[in-house]
């Protein structure tokens, strides 16, 4: 026989641990018969047992109609069991929810406060949009109940209904405003909490509550309620700037006197985001002296990020970042303290401190900040791929540090930069941060500073040579792809500005490494184009002191360059002379044009220098002019938009017939 009570069901489960599944299946069959009984007592006990089995993971949706029947019982203990089962099993798609509307309305109007309370609790859990729309007025009627704990439950339930039925906010605001003046502090606290939550979605709807909230701000001594009120004003002040002057007095007083860190944080946060610190009125500190309110907030924030509590340090840094956006002069005085937070073992604190340090950077503090962050990353010698890091080995953080360094250095068109050679050297050092995919970002910055700052181009060429001469870096960049964009940019810089330094045929070797064939077509094209420029630059340079030895060197270098192309890009033809037709097979389209140009130049030079001569062939001295007629300068991103379209230009009509697939 099936055990009839919930206690017996639990005892049976404990006694049948080895065949628990069979026992529960048997119990469910018994419950299915019991819920169909006309005896409400037996039906209520069955629903109690279903509640328990539901918590063990068994479905009870098949009994939803019987749950509604138990909810309608006249006995409170049975009604409570029904509402509990509904709260556990009903959801938005439950079809019997529509049957509960009149039942809940009747319980909300009951003279028994216990029935009203259980109805409010249940409605808050099972409310759908339709149910919220039908019962919103009934719940607002309960807000005037004689018992304070019922009013408190009604306020919380009203919040759930408004979340399901947002159109009810307009009707709920006047009722919530009345509850802010309730005689019971618990009801007022509940009303403030609900208003604080609802105002997040649309604070304009609750601007009319500002006078009542201001009275509570001045009269309440409940820290938790004050926190909610201050958070509310943080939402209202940005849309009503006149509130800032009104709030200056009470908020500054709380900042000066409160010992509760949570309330202090909310007051400072509200003062910053609501621009209360911008009100030209003095504040009174803890010893009775007049001080600037913004300075007082900055001083109080030191208690947070100097605390041993990780949570306090974190929120202190968050607010300091907000304060920095409005009063950077106050945050600069905290530079040393914030810089220490960068070494905090907590990753979230380090990330926030990194954000503040980046924003605090000035021409005076830039170098020191970058060196501190670089010491965390741990750079390695160019010949090693093993990074020595004294920071947490977290790729996300390491990438954030690199981004912060680049942002500090390049902000406002390098407004903080005093030594551009130091900046280029820093970019090169960052390339050696192991395991971080920042190659594209570093390459963009390296190219940007080299193109914008004429004086640093020669140094950039030397740094490009250093990168390309690092065989380990080239090999690893070809395999992991992290630094491939940096090396392609280094190749471009070396080729574009090679004339700024004494020409050497070693540049050609650097630009045609053996690992070149493992790079992408786009990066290969950059290397080949740069090698062509370096070759013609060197060729033009040696024409100035031509001799039989130079002739032999030109012949040797031309041949070695042809072999380097073959070794790097066509391993199957290694050691053979490259001809203009040798590249026609299996080459990406990106490479085709540049290779044909380079091969043609090499063939022409080889032909022109086939016989010894006392004077340099004219061709050798003129080739580099193909690449350096015009200096490459940076232009604005919007420059193309300022160029007028020629008359008659039609960019929409196809040039010819569509090519079949």
XYZ file of C-alpha atoms in Angstrom:
661
model
C 0.000 0.000 0.000
C 1.113 3.571 -0.757
C 2.038 5.671 2.241
C -0.598 8.405 2.582
C 1.350 11.238 4.208
C 4.344 13.257 3.080
C 6.335 12.085 6.098
C 5.666 8.459 5.175
C 6.756 9.122 1.578
C 10.084 10.518 2.802
C 10.578 7.587 5.162
C 9.794 5.193 2.333
C 12.379 6.825 0.108
C 14.999 6.420 2.791
C 14.056 2.788 3.255
C 14.193 2.004 -0.488
C 17.511 3.483 -1.513
C 18.420 0.436 -3.624
C 15.192 0.513 -5.640
C 14.376 4.196 -5.315
C 13.280 4.613 -8.947
C 10.730 1.785 -8.705
C 9.442 3.112 -5.385
C 8.952 6.644 -6.774
C 7.222 5.270 -9.873
C 4.821 3.342 -7.680
C 4.243 6.440 -5.540
C 3.455 8.538 -8.612
C 0.853 6.031 -9.712
C -0.773 6.239 -6.283
C -0.642 10.075 -6.384
C -2.359 10.080 -9.789
C -5.295 8.231 -8.271
C -5.361 10.384 -5.141
C -5.467 13.764 -6.958
C -8.561 12.578 -8.811
C -10.341 11.928 -5.521
C -13.286 14.081 -4.534
C -11.811 14.339 -1.038
C -9.985 17.700 -0.879
C -7.921 16.539 2.113
C -6.574 13.553 0.200
C -6.005 15.716 -2.882
C -4.065 18.275 -0.793
C -1.812 15.563 0.691
C -1.174 14.243 -2.822
C -0.152 17.731 -3.979
C 2.205 18.006 -0.977
C 3.893 14.783 -2.053
C 4.078 15.989 -5.647
C 5.788 19.149 -4.419
C 8.444 17.031 -2.766
C 8.969 14.781 -5.770
C 9.125 17.832 -8.021
C 12.083 19.095 -5.989
C 13.760 15.746 -6.727
C 13.360 16.413 -10.442
C 10.111 14.661 -11.310
C 7.554 16.356 -13.520
C 4.242 17.457 -12.003
C 2.804 19.529 -14.851
C 0.262 16.795 -15.518
C -1.388 17.718 -12.177
C -1.690 21.488 -12.811
C -5.503 21.439 -12.842
C -5.609 19.592 -9.536
C -3.194 22.182 -8.099
C -5.729 24.889 -8.972
C -8.426 22.876 -7.186
C -6.310 22.763 -4.023
C -5.621 26.519 -4.322
C -9.400 27.045 -4.171
C -9.753 25.127 -0.903
C -11.350 26.922 2.026
C -8.745 25.645 4.474
C -5.631 27.804 4.752
C -3.138 24.930 5.075
C -4.497 23.342 1.886
C -4.608 26.673 0.065
C -0.984 27.313 1.025
C 0.025 23.889 -0.347
C -1.753 24.709 -3.616
C -0.033 28.091 -3.991
C 3.334 26.486 -3.227
C 2.788 23.853 -5.909
C 1.743 26.535 -8.388
C 4.838 28.597 -7.620
C 7.013 25.538 -8.268
C 5.422 24.153 -11.410
C 3.525 26.945 -13.215
C 5.292 28.876 -15.971
C 4.406 31.277 -18.777
C 3.124 28.465 -21.018
C 0.955 26.800 -18.360
C -2.572 26.866 -19.760
C -4.418 26.612 -16.420
C -2.956 29.924 -15.193
C -5.900 31.706 -16.780
C -8.200 29.760 -14.441
C -6.581 31.310 -11.367
C -7.531 34.948 -12.069
C -10.824 35.049 -10.163
C -9.468 32.686 -7.507
C -6.553 35.000 -6.708
C -8.792 38.082 -6.892
C -11.088 36.496 -4.302
C -8.145 35.683 -1.992
C -6.748 39.227 -2.324
C -10.085 40.595 -1.145
C -10.325 38.135 1.763
C -10.767 39.396 5.301
C -8.220 36.778 6.423
C -4.835 38.452 6.206
C -3.092 35.067 5.982
C -4.994 34.249 2.792
C -4.130 37.681 1.364
C -0.461 37.111 2.171
C -0.294 33.676 0.543
C -2.134 34.993 -2.525
C 0.360 37.842 -2.892
C 3.279 35.428 -2.533
C 1.852 33.032 -5.079
C 0.864 35.724 -7.575
C 4.354 37.186 -7.500
C 5.715 33.801 -8.571
C 3.210 32.735 -11.247
C 2.318 36.123 -12.752
C 2.122 36.267 -16.532
C 1.494 39.365 -18.630
C -2.249 38.620 -18.862
C -2.507 37.811 -15.150
C -0.576 40.972 -14.225
C -2.845 43.125 -16.405
C -6.018 41.614 -14.855
C -4.916 41.757 -11.202
C -2.848 44.957 -11.093
C -5.743 47.026 -9.704
C -6.520 44.376 -7.079
C -2.942 44.381 -5.826
C -2.858 48.192 -5.702
C -6.043 48.061 -3.609
C -4.210 45.868 -1.094
C -1.537 48.591 -0.720
C -3.938 50.288 1.692
C -4.363 47.209 3.908
C -4.480 47.791 7.647
C -1.613 45.379 8.352
C 1.881 46.631 7.544
C 3.327 43.260 6.529
C 0.506 42.860 3.951
C 1.294 46.295 2.511
C 4.948 45.300 2.295
C 4.110 42.070 0.462
C 1.780 43.984 -1.866
C 4.578 46.389 -2.811
C 6.909 43.515 -3.686
C 4.154 41.774 -5.639
C 3.423 45.023 -7.489
C 7.032 45.083 -8.628
C 6.702 41.597 -10.135
C 3.474 42.556 -11.902
C 4.974 45.711 -13.386
C 7.951 43.701 -14.632
C 5.518 41.386 -16.441
C 3.233 44.236 -17.575
C 5.346 47.414 -18.036
C 2.346 49.481 -19.110
C 1.214 49.350 -15.491
C 4.070 51.597 -14.301
C 2.112 54.799 -14.806
C -0.688 53.569 -12.543
C 1.753 52.220 -9.951
C 3.762 55.434 -9.425
C 1.068 57.327 -7.412
C 0.532 54.273 -5.198
C 4.246 53.915 -4.548
C 4.469 57.623 -3.771
C 1.839 57.196 -1.043
C 3.757 54.276 0.463
C 6.882 56.465 0.740
C 4.970 58.346 3.463
C 3.787 55.171 5.195
C 3.913 55.087 8.982
C 5.731 51.746 9.014
C 9.490 51.928 8.237
C 9.495 48.427 6.704
C 6.824 49.459 4.195
C 8.750 52.613 3.312
C 11.924 50.585 2.864
C 10.109 48.145 0.569
C 8.678 51.022 -1.467
C 12.101 52.625 -1.855
C 13.621 49.304 -2.929
C 10.920 48.734 -5.562
C 11.203 52.275 -6.921
C 14.985 51.880 -7.108
C 14.643 48.708 -9.173
C 11.928 50.050 -11.491
C 13.724 53.359 -12.081
C 16.620 51.558 -13.758
C 14.551 50.965 -16.884
C 12.940 54.417 -17.131
C 13.942 56.947 -14.449
C 11.773 59.685 -16.026
C 8.657 57.958 -14.667
C 9.870 58.413 -11.092
C 11.098 61.991 -11.205
C 7.879 63.063 -9.450
C 8.984 61.077 -6.382
C 12.065 63.276 -5.863
C 10.505 65.498 -3.116
C 9.417 62.490 -1.052
C 12.776 60.807 -1.533
C 14.570 64.009 -0.514
C 12.579 64.124 2.733
C 13.559 60.541 3.479
C 17.186 61.311 2.690
C 17.205 63.976 5.386
C 15.127 62.144 7.974
C 16.029 58.434 7.713
C 18.737 56.841 9.837
C 18.486 53.451 8.140
C 21.702 52.993 6.193
C 20.271 50.395 3.845
C 17.365 52.605 2.906
C 19.705 55.572 2.509
C 21.784 53.490 0.099
C 18.695 52.846 -2.034
C 17.684 56.509 -1.947
C 21.150 57.703 -2.933
C 21.247 55.161 -5.775
C 17.888 56.502 -6.944
C 19.212 60.032 -7.051
C 22.170 58.766 -9.098
C 19.567 57.828 -11.735
C 17.469 60.989 -11.403
C 20.163 63.664 -11.221
C 21.484 63.239 -14.791
C 17.976 63.858 -16.195
C 17.215 66.745 -13.804
C 20.445 68.737 -13.228
C 18.741 71.081 -10.745
C 18.712 68.226 -8.241
C 22.518 68.440 -7.957
C 22.448 71.737 -6.037
C 19.605 70.487 -3.838
C 21.437 67.262 -2.983
C 24.800 68.889 -2.325
C 24.108 69.505 1.376
C 22.764 66.106 2.513
C 25.082 64.037 0.301
C 28.205 65.948 1.359
C 27.150 65.593 4.994
C 26.810 61.829 4.584
C 30.224 61.645 2.927
C 31.766 63.538 5.832
C 30.090 61.710 8.688
C 29.075 58.168 7.739
C 31.202 55.258 8.823
C 29.374 52.729 6.620
C 31.584 51.982 3.618
C 28.671 50.842 1.464
C 26.777 54.092 2.043
C 29.958 56.136 1.581
C 30.577 54.465 -1.781
C 27.048 55.141 -3.035
C 27.258 58.780 -1.934
C 30.568 59.337 -3.731
C 29.324 57.466 -6.795
C 26.154 59.584 -6.922
C 28.136 62.789 -6.392
C 30.357 61.907 -9.353
C 27.818 60.585 -11.874
C 25.257 63.232 -10.924
C 27.902 66.002 -11.094
C 27.132 67.094 -7.549
C 30.890 67.638 -7.179
C 30.547 70.369 -9.809
C 28.247 72.485 -7.656
C 30.227 75.584 -6.530
C 29.426 75.132 -2.840
C 31.799 74.080 -0.063
C 31.417 70.914 1.980
C 32.099 70.491 5.669
C 34.590 67.780 6.573
C 34.625 65.663 9.729
C 36.452 68.354 11.754
C 34.130 71.167 10.689
C 36.356 72.837 8.073
C 35.129 73.926 4.668
C 36.624 71.940 1.803
C 35.922 71.432 -1.862
C 33.421 68.584 -2.178
C 35.325 66.941 -5.043
C 38.532 66.973 -2.972
C 36.631 65.474 -0.044
C 35.377 62.644 -2.285
C 38.896 61.997 -3.579
C 40.233 61.819 -0.016
C 37.495 59.432 1.078
C 38.160 57.180 -1.926
C 41.626 56.485 -0.537
C 39.944 54.410 2.177
C 38.670 52.072 -0.531
C 41.660 51.329 -2.712
C 44.011 51.255 0.280
C 41.755 48.743 2.064
C 42.670 45.075 2.477
C 39.185 44.114 1.332
C 39.277 43.228 -2.372
C 35.696 44.339 -2.951
C 36.355 47.780 -1.485
C 39.503 48.215 -3.563
C 37.603 47.255 -6.691
C 34.669 49.650 -6.231
C 37.071 52.380 -5.157
C 38.969 52.070 -8.428
C 35.718 52.023 -10.401
C 34.622 55.298 -8.835
C 38.105 56.790 -9.168
C 37.937 56.126 -12.913
C 34.620 57.988 -13.048
C 36.060 60.843 -11.008
C 39.071 61.008 -13.296
C 36.819 61.727 -16.280
C 35.439 64.836 -14.519
C 38.315 66.031 -12.323
C 41.624 64.606 -13.604
C 43.554 67.088 -11.466
C 42.336 65.357 -8.294
C 43.186 61.874 -9.507
C 46.758 62.770 -10.478
C 47.621 63.156 -6.808
C 46.695 59.486 -6.295
C 49.098 58.261 -8.991
C 51.465 56.362 -6.669
C 48.653 54.633 -4.813
C 46.876 53.555 -7.979
C 50.120 52.352 -9.522
C 50.581 49.992 -6.574
C 47.168 48.485 -7.297
C 48.465 47.306 -10.673
C 50.456 44.669 -8.767
C 47.413 43.423 -6.847
C 47.017 39.622 -6.978
C 43.315 40.014 -7.824
C 42.888 40.124 -11.608
C 39.723 42.262 -11.527
C 41.470 44.883 -9.376
C 44.493 44.903 -11.682
C 42.230 45.436 -14.693
C 40.498 48.391 -13.045
C 43.788 49.872 -11.851
C 45.096 49.485 -15.390
C 42.153 51.491 -16.689
C 42.808 54.300 -14.192
C 46.578 54.351 -14.776
C 46.006 54.566 -18.522
C 43.658 57.513 -18.130
C 46.026 59.258 -15.667
C 49.020 59.218 -18.020
C 50.613 62.596 -18.713
C 53.849 63.666 -20.375
C 55.465 63.632 -16.927
C 54.244 60.180 -15.822
C 54.122 58.333 -19.146
C 57.589 56.738 -19.109
C 57.293 55.627 -15.516
C 53.854 54.104 -16.055
C 54.972 52.214 -19.141
C 58.089 50.866 -17.417
C 55.977 49.636 -14.509
C 53.605 47.828 -16.854
C 56.439 46.452 -18.956
C 58.000 44.991 -15.821
C 54.784 43.059 -15.285
C 54.739 41.649 -18.784
C 58.361 40.590 -18.689
C 60.115 41.159 -22.002
C 62.654 38.775 -23.402
C 65.862 39.087 -25.312
C 65.457 39.016 -29.098
C 67.157 35.625 -29.288
C 64.771 33.946 -26.858
C 61.131 33.003 -27.080
C 60.763 32.346 -23.339
C 59.165 35.294 -21.531
C 60.177 36.009 -17.954
C 57.025 37.367 -16.367
C 56.457 38.555 -12.835
C 52.753 39.180 -13.486
C 50.016 36.577 -13.522
C 50.241 34.479 -16.669
C 46.857 35.595 -17.943
C 46.631 36.280 -21.712
C 43.611 38.530 -21.267
C 45.431 40.723 -18.781
C 48.643 40.775 -20.785
C 46.743 41.917 -23.864
C 44.976 44.579 -21.771
C 48.362 45.841 -20.550
C 49.638 46.131 -24.116
C 46.498 47.987 -25.178
C 46.858 50.342 -22.204
C 50.492 51.085 -23.051
C 49.635 51.830 -26.662
C 46.697 54.002 -25.655
C 48.795 56.037 -23.215
C 51.527 56.604 -25.784
C 49.409 57.432 -28.836
C 46.538 59.323 -27.185
C 45.537 62.613 -28.853
C 48.047 62.237 -31.683
C 50.992 61.551 -29.327
C 50.280 64.543 -27.082
C 52.084 62.851 -24.152
C 55.095 61.704 -26.181
C 58.430 63.442 -25.635
C 60.818 60.803 -27.057
C 59.601 58.990 -30.162
C 62.655 56.756 -30.384
C 61.835 55.478 -26.907
C 58.291 54.777 -28.115
C 59.467 52.806 -31.159
C 61.877 50.825 -28.964
C 58.978 50.093 -26.595
C 56.872 48.803 -29.476
C 59.687 46.475 -30.479
C 60.050 45.228 -26.905
C 56.304 44.516 -26.803
C 56.676 42.262 -29.818
C 58.589 39.884 -27.570
C 55.734 39.378 -25.123
C 55.149 35.661 -25.530
C 51.766 34.091 -26.181
C 49.757 37.266 -26.774
C 48.096 37.905 -30.103
C 48.780 41.635 -30.308
C 50.700 41.580 -33.569
C 48.132 43.431 -35.646
C 47.755 46.184 -33.051
C 51.507 46.610 -32.647
C 52.034 46.680 -36.397
C 49.440 49.432 -36.796
C 51.094 51.586 -34.140
C 54.597 50.981 -35.491
C 53.537 51.978 -38.990
C 51.545 54.969 -37.738
C 54.387 56.554 -35.771
C 56.904 55.897 -38.551
C 54.676 57.533 -41.150
C 53.637 60.487 -38.995
C 56.959 61.390 -37.371
C 59.637 62.063 -39.965
C 62.436 62.358 -37.392
C 61.971 58.804 -36.117
C 62.000 57.020 -39.476
C 65.724 56.306 -39.446
C 65.464 54.769 -35.982
C 62.422 52.777 -37.124
C 64.507 51.322 -39.947
C 67.152 50.186 -37.439
C 64.463 48.605 -35.255
C 62.939 46.913 -38.304
C 66.338 45.420 -39.105
C 66.555 44.162 -35.519
C 63.188 42.403 -35.780
C 63.862 40.855 -39.179
C 67.327 39.694 -38.099
C 65.822 37.658 -35.246
C 65.594 34.205 -36.817
C 63.673 32.746 -33.874
C 61.065 35.469 -34.088
C 60.639 34.987 -37.849
C 60.241 31.225 -37.534
C 57.751 31.434 -34.649
C 55.791 34.226 -36.349
C 55.372 32.011 -39.382
C 53.986 29.166 -37.240
C 51.798 30.855 -34.614
C 50.882 33.916 -36.699
C 50.982 36.258 -33.697
C 53.802 38.481 -34.921
C 53.441 37.974 -38.659
C 51.745 41.411 -39.081
C 54.590 43.068 -37.146
C 57.246 41.501 -39.342
C 55.324 42.464 -42.478
C 55.195 46.052 -41.209
C 58.899 45.942 -40.324
C 59.577 44.782 -43.891
C 57.501 47.653 -45.260
C 59.366 50.224 -43.115
C 62.741 48.824 -44.111
C 61.822 48.942 -47.779
C 60.073 52.318 -47.711
C 62.714 54.222 -45.731
C 65.862 52.227 -46.520
C 67.415 55.279 -48.210
C 67.633 57.033 -44.834
C 70.496 54.741 -43.722
C 73.602 53.479 -45.545
C 72.559 50.868 -48.096
C 73.604 47.273 -47.534
C 72.845 44.092 -49.410
C 72.158 42.440 -46.036
C 68.719 44.109 -46.088
C 67.805 42.002 -49.109
C 68.702 38.838 -47.219
C 66.572 39.931 -44.254
C 63.586 40.587 -46.512
C 63.735 37.185 -48.211
C 63.976 34.746 -45.266
C 63.733 31.017 -45.773
C 60.473 30.946 -43.797
C 58.798 33.442 -46.146
C 56.838 30.717 -47.937
C 54.988 29.891 -44.687
C 53.545 33.411 -44.331
C 50.194 34.428 -45.765
C 50.023 35.789 -49.314
C 49.397 39.308 -48.016
C 52.487 39.239 -45.814
C 54.597 37.587 -48.501
C 53.677 40.421 -50.847
C 54.886 42.985 -48.292
C 58.234 41.203 -47.959
C 58.759 40.887 -51.707
C 57.822 44.507 -52.385
C 60.185 45.693 -49.638
C 62.997 43.449 -50.927
C 62.560 44.964 -54.391
C 62.899 48.482 -52.943
C 65.941 47.537 -50.837
C 67.597 45.873 -53.820
C 67.135 48.839 -56.152
C 68.228 51.248 -53.404
C 71.431 49.292 -52.825
C 71.985 49.016 -56.573
C 71.655 52.756 -57.032
C 74.019 53.385 -54.120
C 76.856 51.206 -55.442
C 76.630 52.929 -58.823
C 78.267 55.933 -57.171
C 81.541 54.075 -56.687
C 81.474 51.583 -59.568
C 84.526 49.354 -60.113
C 85.272 45.830 -61.300
C 84.867 44.631 -57.708
C 81.503 46.364 -57.479
C 80.496 44.799 -60.790
C 81.316 41.368 -59.410
C 79.380 42.156 -56.219
C 76.328 43.261 -58.222
C 76.444 40.054 -60.250
C 76.790 37.963 -57.087
C 74.038 39.808 -55.181
C 71.640 39.616 -58.123
C 72.174 35.891 -58.438
C 71.850 35.315 -54.692
C 68.630 37.332 -54.654
C 67.242 35.146 -57.415
C 68.171 32.057 -55.427
C 66.651 33.536 -52.253
C 63.354 33.982 -54.054
C 63.528 30.405 -55.263
C 64.417 29.031 -51.809
C 61.770 31.057 -49.987
C 58.839 30.682 -52.343
C 59.522 27.774 -54.669
C 61.339 25.107 -52.680
C 60.918 22.613 -55.490
C 63.024 24.858 -57.746
C 65.668 25.664 -55.106
C 69.064 26.410 -56.527
C 67.800 27.209 -60.023
C 67.655 30.597 -61.648
C 64.243 32.200 -61.351
C 62.640 33.152 -64.601
C 59.518 35.156 -65.334
C 57.584 31.953 -65.996
C 58.735 29.961 -62.991
C 56.109 31.484 -60.715
C 53.055 30.864 -62.838
C 52.087 27.712 -60.959
C 50.543 27.574 -57.480
C 51.078 31.234 -56.484
C 48.446 33.399 -54.759
C 47.066 36.250 -56.816
C 48.341 38.748 -54.243
C 51.919 37.766 -55.063
C 51.720 37.530 -58.823
C 52.170 41.191 -59.813
C 54.989 41.914 -57.374
C 56.879 38.761 -58.253
C 56.664 39.504 -61.966
C 58.053 43.005 -61.333
C 60.905 41.737 -59.159
C 61.790 38.934 -61.522
C 61.797 41.360 -64.452
C 64.105 43.744 -62.576
C 66.487 40.938 -61.652
C 66.528 39.637 -65.240
C 67.163 43.137 -66.609
C 70.031 43.770 -64.183
C 71.537 40.367 -64.892
C 71.429 41.138 -68.618
C 72.837 44.682 -68.209
C 75.750 43.435 -66.091
C 76.469 40.302 -68.088
C 79.733 41.822 -69.340
C 82.304 43.744 -67.265
C 82.350 47.518 -67.734
C 84.196 50.496 -66.286
C 80.996 52.508 -65.816
C 77.761 51.490 -64.157
C 74.974 50.611 -66.568
C 72.399 53.466 -66.640
C 69.673 50.993 -65.752
C 71.221 50.219 -62.364
C 71.252 53.860 -61.273
C 67.693 54.611 -62.387
C 65.725 51.643 -61.027
C 65.210 53.006 -57.534
C 63.505 56.105 -58.933
C 60.558 53.838 -59.718
C 59.860 53.644 -55.968
C 60.951 56.949 -54.403
C 59.548 59.627 -56.678
C 56.934 60.585 -54.096
C 57.252 60.489 -50.309
C 54.633 58.422 -48.519
C 52.908 60.705 -46.006
C 49.954 60.095 -43.701
C 46.568 61.376 -44.822
C 43.262 61.869 -43.085
C 40.785 59.009 -43.160
C 38.212 61.443 -44.549
C 40.477 62.756 -47.323
C 38.965 60.589 -50.060
C 35.477 61.899 -49.324
C 36.674 65.445 -50.119
C 37.761 64.493 -53.650
C 34.938 65.362 -56.100
C 33.814 62.679 -58.508
C 34.696 63.380 -62.148
C 31.805 64.256 -64.402
C 30.328 61.343 -66.247
C 31.799 58.731 -63.888
C 29.359 55.845 -63.485
C 30.315 53.374 -60.794
C 27.052 51.417 -60.909
C 26.838 50.212 -64.503
C 28.817 46.983 -65.123
C 31.891 47.442 -67.309
C 31.133 44.322 -69.337
C 29.009 41.224 -69.425
C 28.825 39.097 -66.284
C 31.310 36.226 -66.215
C 29.515 32.852 -66.026
C 29.997 30.905 -62.821
